[in-house]
């Protein structure tokens, strides 16, 4: 969002919300394609830094926290 906020709105004029949304979607697609092209020049494998148990513990703690906030 920071990239979009910093660059896109100040450079464009939109006459409707639909036009703005289409322009934002186009910008995101272009940005993603650029990122993917850069990544593909020097791809690296994903390296897990936590065990499955650590990830599941973090997820369980998050679920407990959001369920407790409703009361």
C-alpha positions as a Markdown table, in Angstrom:
| # | Residue | x | y | z |
|---|---|---|---|---|
| 1 | Unk | 0.0 | 0.0 | 0.0 |
| 2 | Unk | 2.8 | 2.4 | 0.7 |
| 3 | Unk | 4.1 | 2.2 | -2.9 |
| 4 | Unk | 0.6 | 2.8 | -4.2 |
| 5 | Unk | -0.1 | 5.7 | -1.8 |
| 6 | Unk | 3.2 | 7.3 | -2.4 |
| 7 | Unk | 3.1 | 7.1 | -6.2 |
| 8 | Unk | -0.2 | 6.5 | -7.9 |
| 9 | Unk | -2.9 | 8.9 | -6.7 |
| 10 | Unk | -0.9 | 12.0 | -7.1 |
| 11 | Unk | -0.1 | 11.2 | -10.7 |
| 12 | Unk | -3.7 | 10.5 | -11.9 |
| 13 | Unk | -7.1 | 12.2 | -12.2 |
| 14 | Unk | -10.2 | 10.0 | -11.8 |
| 15 | Unk | -13.7 | 10.9 | -12.6 |
| 16 | Unk | -15.4 | 8.0 | -10.8 |
| 17 | Unk | -14.7 | 5.4 | -8.2 |
| 18 | Unk | -14.9 | 2.7 | -10.9 |
| 19 | Unk | -12.2 | 4.5 | -12.9 |
| 20 | Unk | -10.0 | 4.8 | -9.8 |
| 21 | Unk | -10.5 | 1.2 | -8.9 |
| 22 | Unk | -9.6 | 0.1 | -12.5 |
| 23 | Unk | -6.5 | 2.3 | -12.4 |
| 24 | Unk | -5.4 | 0.9 | -9.0 |
| 25 | Unk | -5.9 | -2.7 | -10.2 |
| 26 | Unk | -3.8 | -1.9 | -13.3 |
| 27 | Unk | -1.0 | -0.4 | -11.2 |
| 28 | Unk | -1.0 | -3.4 | -8.9 |
| 29 | Unk | -0.8 | -5.8 | -11.8 |
| 30 | Unk | 2.1 | -3.9 | -13.3 |
| 31 | Unk | 3.9 | -3.7 | -10.0 |
| 32 | Unk | 3.4 | -7.4 | -9.3 |
| 33 | Unk | 4.7 | -8.3 | -12.8 |
| 34 | Unk | 7.8 | -6.2 | -12.3 |
| 35 | Unk | 8.4 | -7.9 | -8.9 |
| 36 | Unk | 7.9 | -11.4 | -10.4 |
| 37 | Unk | 10.3 | -10.6 | -13.3 |
| 38 | Unk | 13.0 | -9.4 | -10.8 |
| 39 | Unk | 12.5 | -12.5 | -8.6 |
| 40 | Unk | 12.7 | -14.8 | -11.6 |
| 41 | Unk | 16.1 | -13.3 | -12.6 |
| 42 | Unk | 17.6 | -14.9 | -9.4 |
| 43 | Unk | 15.1 | -17.3 | -7.8 |
| 44 | Unk | 15.8 | -18.7 | -4.4 |
| 45 | Unk | 14.1 | -21.6 | -2.6 |
| 46 | Unk | 11.9 | -20.9 | 0.3 |
| 47 | Unk | 13.7 | -21.7 | 3.5 |
| 48 | Unk | 11.5 | -22.4 | 6.6 |
| 49 | Unk | 12.9 | -20.7 | 9.7 |
| 50 | Unk | 10.4 | -22.3 | 12.1 |
| 51 | Unk | 9.2 | -25.8 | 12.7 |
| 52 | Unk | 5.7 | -26.8 | 12.0 |
| 53 | Unk | 5.0 | -27.0 | 15.8 |
| 54 | Unk | 6.3 | -23.4 | 16.3 |
| 55 | Unk | 4.0 | -22.2 | 13.5 |
| 56 | Unk | 1.0 | -24.1 | 14.8 |
| 57 | Unk | 1.7 | -22.7 | 18.4 |
| 58 | Unk | 1.7 | -19.2 | 17.0 |
| 59 | Unk | -1.5 | -19.8 | 15.1 |
| 60 | Unk | -3.2 | -21.3 | 18.2 |
| 61 | Unk | -2.1 | -18.3 | 20.3 |
| 62 | Unk | -3.6 | -15.9 | 17.7 |
| 63 | Unk | -6.8 | -17.9 | 17.5 |
| 64 | Unk | -7.1 | -17.8 | 21.3 |
| 65 | Unk | -6.4 | -14.0 | 21.4 |
| 66 | Unk | -9.0 | -13.2 | 18.7 |
| 67 | Unk | -11.7 | -15.4 | 20.3 |
| 68 | Unk | -11.1 | -13.9 | 23.7 |
| 69 | Unk | -11.5 | -10.4 | 22.3 |
| 70 | Unk | -15.2 | -11.0 | 21.4 |
| 71 | Unk | -16.3 | -11.4 | 25.1 |
